[in-house]
Amino acid sequence: MVTLYDTTLRDGTQREGMSLSVDDKLRIAMRLDDLGVHYIEGGFPGSNPKDIEFFARAGDLKLETAVVSAFGTTCRKGVAAEDDEGLRALLDTGCKALCVFGKAWDVHVTDALNASLDENLRMVRDSIALLKAAGRTVFFDAEHFFDGYRANPGYALDVCRAAAGAGADAVVLCDTNGGTLPQDVARVVREVAGALPGVALGIHAHNDGACAVANSLVAVDAGCTHVQGTANGYGERAGNADLVSIIAALVLKMGDDCVSADQLRLLTEVSHFVAETANVSPNPHQPYVGASAFAHKGGVHASAVARLPEAYEHIDPARVGNLARVVVSELAGRASLTMKAAELGIDLTGDQATAAKVLDGIKELEHRGYSFETADATLEVMLKKELGTYEPFFTLESFRCLMEKREDGRVMTEATVKVHVGGHRYIATAEGNGPVNALDGALRIAIGRFYPALDDIELTDFKVRVLDEKKGTGAVTRVLIESGDGEKSWGTVGVSENIIEASWEALVDSVEFGLAHPKPAD
Ligand SMILES: [Zn+2]
């Protein structure tokens, strides 16, 4: 069984623009534990106070399988391990598992560290021996191992031997610069395994050559039993090895039981949870877990998938908690629309006449500039209108939007809506930083007293594209709105020659969908 060592909370946070609070880190740790990850590296206690707070609070986490680990470096040059502050900080975290890195590339030792090759071996040996003597599980990250092995294989192996000899529980071969190719990783891991029999080996890959997942998998095939990576591949530069893809491949394609079938079904959810917590939009095209990872677009293709999913899907998406999804577009046939409707909880199988009618409607709307690929919620509203099951939550009498550019450079927008709801007429006005924001505010004031669930609905993303219509009256604007209630998200679309009208359309569908599918009460 492969040991999974997650470093999202340490190496992952090296990603440009990513910052996690201590609470974020604790929440992510809980979810990684649900997924069945064995070790969760929480941070570098010597490097910042946030990590020290994390370790102070991590002791209270109720983890099922995962062990929290702290990361640090070997003792400093010329300093005895027992006198080294960094090693002391590692022990002080109280973590049962610790990971220290040391140099494995000779020029880094002599030129960057300015130490002798023997002194570096001492630092590795003494540091690991000290941590082992304290009763901890200790992993050794051999930094720049693959580049070092290319330059001076004998010395790179000596570093690994020093770590193993001092009792390291695994010697982790790091592709720190991330440029090594899978065939070289496979060959080197085999050579190292041959040279160091009985030593547990690990892999820590970066994605600079777009090979981090492949490198991790070939390393396991060649004898590594410990894999380090991050959720969604977050990390510095091009990122780390994506543990999400690695876990799926290990279990589904390599027969490893690093996580159970039940844990694997949490993969999509945990991946999205980490993304949302880190405030990164989930990548729809991410293998295994992306919203488009099992999306079928072509009409013929989609109907074939319905009959024989194995013909077009490399795994059953349910095994990683994802869904096959039909992308409705001009290319869609009746079969794909029926499947799409089923996803939305609407049964069209016995009503092919309606299916055909809706399909014609979709084709007509797409011709006018609508796009339903990320606008399932608008599609649902449309289907309900066609089936006669649509009940509006309010009706619009009128809206008005005023924009004012002021002398000091500020732009203010004010919107007034007049709506009818529950037999009454309401007028509300709100200000905003733009028309959508102001209309949204006014609509919430007007109907909020009837629909408290509106408080949960938030507009999370807003995209505008000007479409160049070949024929007719000139350009139209397409507005896509993403909304969420903290549990699910949905997309809506509006199209008009007028950007405010297009925005209003998408906004109304968003609110109607959100109100039709309220979040279950806690
Ligand atoms: Zn790294």
XYZ file of C-alpha atoms and ligand atoms in Angstrom:
523
model
C 0.000 0.000 0.000
C 1.326 3.414 -0.967
C 1.661 5.976 1.826
C 0.052 9.302 0.853
C 1.803 12.380 2.188
C -0.085 15.600 1.513
C 1.773 18.903 1.553
C -1.019 21.236 0.400
C -0.750 23.214 3.622
C 3.012 23.733 3.232
C 4.335 23.322 -0.333
C 0.861 24.007 -1.815
C 0.685 27.444 -0.214
C 3.816 28.417 -2.179
C 1.433 28.918 -5.104
C 1.389 32.546 -6.178
C -1.589 34.353 -4.699
C -2.573 31.576 -2.315
C -2.907 32.308 1.343
C -4.620 30.103 3.898
C -5.657 31.203 7.350
C -5.093 28.850 10.270
C -8.833 28.048 10.237
C -8.672 27.279 6.504
C -5.756 24.945 7.134
C -7.553 23.116 9.922
C -10.684 22.699 7.781
C -8.657 21.375 4.854
C -6.839 18.950 7.162
C -10.195 17.524 8.297
C -11.303 16.908 4.716
C -7.982 15.342 3.703
C -8.440 13.005 6.647
C -11.931 12.069 5.374
C -10.297 11.234 2.046
C -7.906 8.866 3.788
C -4.599 10.679 3.305
C -2.022 9.213 5.726
C 0.127 12.247 6.516
C -0.780 15.929 6.378
C 2.155 18.286 6.408
C 0.887 21.368 8.197
C 3.729 23.822 7.695
C 7.263 24.896 8.469
C 7.249 25.825 12.191
C 10.580 27.621 11.957
C 9.318 29.918 9.205
C 6.282 31.839 10.502
C 3.978 32.357 13.482
C 0.903 31.174 11.545
C 2.401 27.699 11.252
C 3.225 27.656 14.957
C -0.424 28.477 15.724
C -1.544 25.739 13.340
C 0.495 23.114 15.183
C -0.725 24.371 18.534
C -4.342 23.879 17.410
C -3.824 20.763 15.233
C -3.445 18.648 18.370
C -7.181 19.125 19.011
C -8.252 17.857 15.585
C -10.109 14.580 15.686
C -8.473 12.798 12.790
C -9.431 9.239 11.798
C -6.434 8.135 9.778
C -4.170 11.076 9.098
C -1.109 12.032 11.138
C -0.110 15.702 11.141
C 3.492 16.286 10.155
C 5.814 19.289 10.459
C 8.453 20.258 7.924
C 11.924 21.622 8.503
C 15.516 21.481 7.482
C 18.500 19.523 8.748
C 20.639 21.198 11.420
C 22.801 24.105 10.316
C 26.390 23.785 9.203
C 28.797 23.613 12.149
C 25.959 23.265 14.691
C 25.326 20.109 16.683
C 21.859 18.684 16.007
C 20.881 18.895 19.689
C 21.703 22.643 19.700
C 19.842 23.455 16.479
C 16.852 25.800 16.867
C 15.075 24.533 13.766
C 15.122 20.925 14.944
C 13.999 22.085 18.389
C 11.043 23.906 16.783
C 10.126 20.706 14.930
C 10.152 18.656 18.138
C 8.216 21.375 19.958
C 5.286 21.041 17.538
C 4.547 17.736 19.249
C 3.872 16.152 15.844
C 4.287 12.391 15.735
C 5.678 12.681 12.210
C 8.358 15.060 10.981
C 9.917 15.670 7.594
C 13.335 17.227 7.151
C 14.972 18.153 3.900
C 18.655 18.127 3.108
C 20.818 18.661 0.104
C 21.551 15.788 -2.277
C 23.261 17.714 -5.108
C 26.972 18.203 -4.539
C 27.244 21.723 -6.039
C 24.393 22.892 -3.802
C 26.372 21.685 -0.793
C 29.657 23.275 -1.794
C 28.381 26.447 -3.520
C 25.019 27.308 -1.951
C 25.610 25.957 1.549
C 29.334 26.544 1.496
C 29.893 23.326 3.414
C 32.065 20.281 2.768
C 30.395 17.186 1.346
C 31.198 15.295 4.554
C 29.729 18.036 6.752
C 26.446 17.784 4.813
C 26.358 14.021 5.417
C 26.876 14.655 9.134
C 24.053 17.209 9.199
C 21.674 14.695 7.582
C 22.741 11.806 9.814
C 22.731 13.675 13.132
C 19.456 15.495 12.466
C 17.544 12.332 11.652
C 19.151 10.429 14.534
C 18.074 13.185 16.960
C 14.449 13.192 15.768
C 14.292 9.392 15.753
C 15.688 9.294 19.282
C 12.711 11.464 20.265
C 10.427 8.683 19.062
C 9.056 10.383 15.960
C 8.324 9.040 12.486
C 10.882 10.820 10.301
C 10.891 11.307 6.562
C 13.893 12.672 4.731
C 13.341 14.819 1.618
C 16.446 14.540 -0.570
C 16.304 17.942 -2.230
C 17.273 18.188 -5.935
C 17.830 14.431 -5.886
C 17.341 13.792 -9.611
C 19.568 16.670 -10.733
C 22.114 15.715 -8.079
C 22.052 12.073 -9.155
C 22.727 13.091 -12.744
C 25.686 15.241 -11.683
C 27.192 12.952 -9.039
C 25.295 9.707 -8.479
C 27.724 8.429 -5.856
C 27.246 11.453 -3.602
C 23.457 11.616 -4.062
C 23.303 7.977 -2.940
C 25.609 8.688 0.009
C 23.142 11.330 1.237
C 20.288 8.804 1.023
C 22.415 6.194 2.794
C 23.201 8.642 5.608
C 19.478 9.308 6.092
C 18.504 5.649 5.952
C 21.357 4.649 8.241
C 20.197 7.165 10.847
C 16.746 5.581 10.814
C 14.661 7.632 8.359
C 11.294 5.947 7.824
C 11.409 6.877 4.145
C 13.957 8.564 1.914
C 12.035 10.806 -0.440
C 13.575 11.517 -3.824
C 12.671 15.081 -4.785
C 12.455 16.485 -8.285
C 12.720 19.958 -6.835
C 13.139 21.777 -10.155
C 10.400 19.658 -11.698
C 12.021 19.102 -15.070
C 12.821 15.374 -14.970
C 10.992 13.150 -17.473
C 9.144 9.939 -16.524
C 11.595 7.594 -18.276
C 14.456 9.083 -16.236
C 12.505 8.951 -12.973
C 11.693 5.282 -13.611
C 15.307 4.392 -14.375
C 16.788 6.347 -11.444
C 14.292 4.988 -8.895
C 15.135 1.431 -10.045
C 18.851 2.148 -9.683
C 18.400 3.679 -6.223
C 16.217 0.771 -5.090
C 18.944 -1.590 -6.285
C 21.693 0.365 -4.515
C 19.773 0.754 -1.240
C 17.984 -2.539 -0.661
C 15.453 -2.482 2.143
C 15.189 1.332 2.223
C 11.642 2.697 1.877
C 11.708 5.232 -0.958
C 9.374 8.135 -1.658
C 8.794 10.589 -4.506
C 8.182 14.364 -4.377
C 7.601 15.732 -7.863
C 7.038 19.231 -9.201
C 5.199 19.902 -12.430
C 7.541 22.163 -14.392
C 7.761 19.632 -17.215
C 4.023 18.789 -16.986
C 5.057 15.341 -15.739
C 4.573 15.508 -11.950
C 1.673 13.026 -11.833
C 3.311 10.747 -14.409
C 6.611 10.927 -12.527
C 4.906 9.979 -9.265
C 3.148 7.014 -10.866
C 6.241 5.634 -12.608
C 8.174 6.097 -9.351
C 5.618 3.886 -7.579
C 5.860 1.368 -10.392
C 9.664 1.391 -9.970
C 9.539 0.805 -6.222
C 8.561 3.980 -4.304
C 6.058 3.314 -1.533
C 5.546 6.899 -0.334
C 4.134 9.710 -2.495
C 4.137 13.401 -1.665
C 1.809 15.807 -3.453
C -0.817 18.510 -3.022
C -4.555 18.727 -3.565
C -5.240 19.876 -7.136
C -1.490 20.157 -7.731
C -1.261 23.549 -6.017
C 2.306 24.707 -5.533
C 5.023 27.057 -6.622
C 5.550 27.818 -10.350
C 3.740 25.109 -12.346
C 2.712 23.358 -9.137
C 3.314 20.082 -7.326
C 2.172 16.593 -8.219
C -1.633 16.535 -8.035
C -2.517 14.058 -5.327
C -6.105 13.983 -6.622
C -5.091 12.399 -9.937
C -2.468 10.254 -8.226
C -4.944 8.749 -5.745
C -7.443 7.998 -8.511
C -4.790 6.356 -10.692
C -3.266 4.370 -7.822
C -6.616 2.905 -6.812
C -8.420 2.559 -10.129
C -5.569 1.754 -12.479
C -2.742 0.331 -10.386
C -4.766 -1.731 -7.917
C -3.373 0.012 -4.827
C -5.538 0.268 -1.714
C -4.115 3.545 -0.359
C -7.713 4.732 0.184
C -10.969 2.740 0.350
C -13.670 2.765 -2.328
C -15.849 4.892 -0.025
C -13.052 7.384 0.548
C -12.337 7.566 -3.184
C -15.946 8.643 -3.784
C -15.145 11.809 -1.783
C -12.392 12.781 -4.222
C -14.394 15.311 -6.270
C -15.959 16.882 -3.205
C -12.646 17.220 -1.351
C -10.881 18.610 -4.423
C -13.562 21.299 -4.822
C -13.587 21.990 -1.116
C -9.857 22.711 -1.099
C -10.232 24.942 -4.173
C -13.088 26.947 -2.674
C -11.340 27.281 0.689
C -8.182 28.483 -1.052
C -10.363 30.849 -3.097
C -9.264 29.338 -6.387
C -11.960 28.585 -9.000
C -12.116 24.795 -9.422
C -10.623 23.906 -12.801
C -13.501 22.465 -14.859
C -11.051 20.523 -17.015
C -9.162 18.907 -14.148
C -8.853 15.165 -14.788
C -11.195 12.909 -12.774
C -12.837 15.676 -10.706
C -13.447 18.624 -13.071
C -17.035 19.526 -13.957
C -16.133 18.832 -17.593
C -14.038 15.720 -16.923
C -16.926 13.516 -18.053
C -18.891 16.028 -20.140
C -20.058 14.881 -23.540
C -20.862 17.417 -26.158
C -21.445 15.992 -29.636
C -25.024 14.737 -30.212
C -24.078 11.337 -31.667
C -21.370 10.976 -29.059
C -23.717 11.779 -26.164
C -26.370 9.303 -27.245
C -23.679 6.621 -27.636
C -22.464 7.354 -24.096
C -25.965 6.766 -22.808
C -25.947 3.279 -24.378
C -22.329 2.268 -23.698
C -20.505 4.562 -21.227
C -17.274 2.510 -21.283
C -16.842 3.426 -24.922
C -16.231 7.089 -24.070
C -15.258 7.209 -20.378
C -11.936 5.923 -19.033
C -13.456 5.226 -15.608
C -16.925 5.222 -14.111
C -17.154 8.831 -12.838
C -19.204 7.725 -9.818
C -16.127 5.988 -8.386
C -14.452 9.377 -7.813
C -17.712 11.101 -6.890
C -18.044 12.871 -10.217
C -20.919 12.779 -12.685
C -21.157 12.217 -16.375
C -22.695 15.357 -17.739
C -24.198 16.191 -21.055
C -23.321 19.541 -22.482
C -26.373 20.920 -24.182
C -25.607 22.892 -27.276
C -26.607 23.187 -30.878
C -24.923 19.820 -31.366
C -27.138 18.130 -28.824
C -29.684 15.620 -29.843
C -32.895 14.693 -28.129
C -31.157 11.902 -26.163
C -28.693 14.288 -24.583
C -31.394 16.767 -23.680
C -33.392 13.970 -22.019
C -30.310 12.994 -20.003
C -29.617 16.602 -19.096
C -33.207 17.026 -17.928
C -32.873 13.878 -15.817
C -29.796 15.418 -14.140
C -31.978 18.395 -13.280
C -34.655 16.079 -11.891
C -37.049 16.441 -14.843
C -38.287 13.296 -16.603
C -38.651 13.836 -20.346
C -38.491 10.191 -21.399
C -42.247 9.901 -21.889
C -42.556 13.293 -23.516
C -40.476 13.347 -26.642
C -42.681 16.025 -28.177
C -41.673 18.474 -25.430
C -38.053 17.368 -25.748
C -38.129 18.152 -29.449
C -39.747 21.525 -28.811
C -37.227 22.498 -26.118
C -34.410 21.408 -28.368
C -35.665 23.656 -31.152
C -35.886 26.459 -28.620
C -32.285 25.863 -27.504
C -31.014 25.861 -31.057
C -32.827 29.109 -31.768
C -31.470 30.723 -28.579
C -27.909 29.569 -29.234
C -28.198 31.077 -32.661
C -29.063 34.369 -30.965
C -26.003 34.133 -28.724
C -27.089 32.123 -25.681
C -24.766 29.476 -24.380
C -26.040 26.810 -22.005
C -22.784 25.010 -21.350
C -22.332 26.680 -17.991
C -25.943 27.755 -17.586
C -27.805 24.688 -16.351
C -30.003 26.857 -14.172
C -31.324 28.881 -17.092
C -31.948 25.627 -18.926
C -33.967 24.315 -16.002
C -36.117 27.451 -15.908
C -36.659 27.076 -19.664
C -37.656 23.421 -19.353
C -40.143 24.222 -16.626
C -41.696 26.972 -18.758
C -42.045 24.541 -21.643
C -43.603 21.866 -19.386
C -45.982 24.313 -17.735
C -44.543 23.638 -14.270
C -42.877 27.031 -13.961
C -44.193 29.305 -11.252
C -42.576 32.721 -11.077
C -41.455 33.891 -7.627
C -42.264 37.466 -8.630
C -43.294 39.404 -11.698
C -41.561 42.485 -12.959
C -43.447 45.651 -13.663
C -40.333 47.640 -14.572
C -36.783 48.409 -13.651
C -34.651 51.467 -14.157
C -30.950 51.916 -13.888
C -29.060 55.200 -13.576
C -25.341 55.637 -13.779
C -23.453 58.646 -12.554
C -19.778 59.453 -13.104
C -18.635 61.950 -10.480
C -15.980 64.612 -10.505
C -13.824 62.655 -8.065
C -13.745 59.738 -10.514
C -16.182 57.496 -8.652
C -18.904 55.756 -10.609
C -22.195 55.117 -8.832
C -25.108 53.133 -10.137
C -28.609 53.308 -8.767
C -31.353 50.867 -9.658
C -35.076 50.897 -8.965
C -37.260 47.838 -9.460
C -41.033 47.610 -9.365
C -42.281 44.071 -8.817
C -45.413 42.188 -7.826
C -45.177 39.461 -5.276
C -47.813 37.833 -3.061
C -50.514 40.131 -4.470
C -48.634 43.321 -3.548
C -46.654 45.820 -5.521
C -43.224 46.767 -4.213
C -40.819 49.446 -5.267
C -37.229 49.344 -4.081
C -34.096 51.290 -4.855
C -30.473 50.352 -4.209
C -27.036 51.665 -5.059
C -24.192 49.546 -6.337
C -20.794 49.635 -7.956
C -22.340 48.560 -11.249
C -25.751 47.846 -12.766
C -25.879 44.162 -11.815
C -24.872 44.900 -8.257
C -27.461 47.684 -7.967
C -30.271 45.642 -9.581
C -29.421 42.686 -7.373
C -29.562 44.935 -4.315
C -32.903 46.474 -5.276
C -34.463 43.096 -6.086
C -33.350 41.702 -2.743
C -34.933 44.616 -0.888
C -38.152 44.242 -2.870
C -38.704 40.491 -2.471
C -36.421 39.573 0.436
C -39.218 39.713 3.041
C -41.066 36.940 1.160
C -38.017 34.810 0.515
C -35.566 34.734 3.420
C -33.626 31.994 1.547
C -32.441 34.834 -0.685
C -29.918 35.661 2.036
C -28.023 32.451 1.210
C -27.721 33.238 -2.485
C -24.631 35.056 -3.562
C -23.440 36.080 -7.028
C -19.911 34.734 -7.261
C -18.816 35.469 -10.797
C -19.962 37.631 -13.648
C -18.656 37.367 -17.187
C -19.530 39.579 -20.112
C -18.762 38.876 -23.713
C -19.687 40.988 -26.709
C -20.717 38.742 -29.581
C -20.373 39.884 -33.111
C -23.578 38.925 -34.834
C -22.973 38.282 -38.495
C -26.424 39.291 -39.601
C -28.784 41.983 -38.507
C -28.582 44.807 -36.130
C -25.107 44.657 -34.645
C -23.401 43.274 -31.608
C -25.209 41.541 -28.757
C -23.892 41.030 -25.247
C -23.880 37.705 -23.425
C -23.795 37.768 -19.640
C -22.973 34.645 -17.638
C -23.580 34.709 -13.896
C -22.303 32.112 -11.443
C -24.146 31.951 -8.141
C -23.797 29.879 -5.027
C -25.318 29.247 -1.610
C -22.222 27.811 0.055
C -23.203 24.257 -0.855
C -23.838 24.261 -4.560
C -23.247 26.619 -7.431
C -25.216 27.251 -10.585
C -24.850 29.198 -13.779
C -27.293 31.367 -15.699
C -27.152 33.270 -18.967
C -28.767 36.342 -20.487
C -28.374 37.823 -23.953
C -29.415 41.193 -25.282
C -28.188 44.111 -27.336
C -28.326 45.939 -24.008
C -25.883 44.781 -21.348
C -28.217 45.731 -18.498
C -31.105 43.769 -19.954
C -28.801 40.772 -20.497
C -27.625 41.046 -16.898
C -31.197 41.265 -15.602
C -32.176 38.087 -17.444
C -29.265 36.152 -15.981
C -29.909 37.643 -12.537
C -33.605 36.678 -12.493
C -32.838 33.089 -13.517
C -30.178 32.910 -10.827
C -32.572 34.073 -8.105
C -35.407 31.820 -9.336
C -33.155 28.757 -9.448
C -31.741 29.525 -6.010
C -35.210 29.934 -4.505
C -36.467 26.771 -6.216
C -33.581 24.778 -4.730
C -33.084 26.167 -1.243
C -30.250 24.897 0.870
C -31.466 22.351 3.431
C -31.706 23.895 6.898
C -28.698 23.117 9.089
Zn 8.431 20.803 -3.165
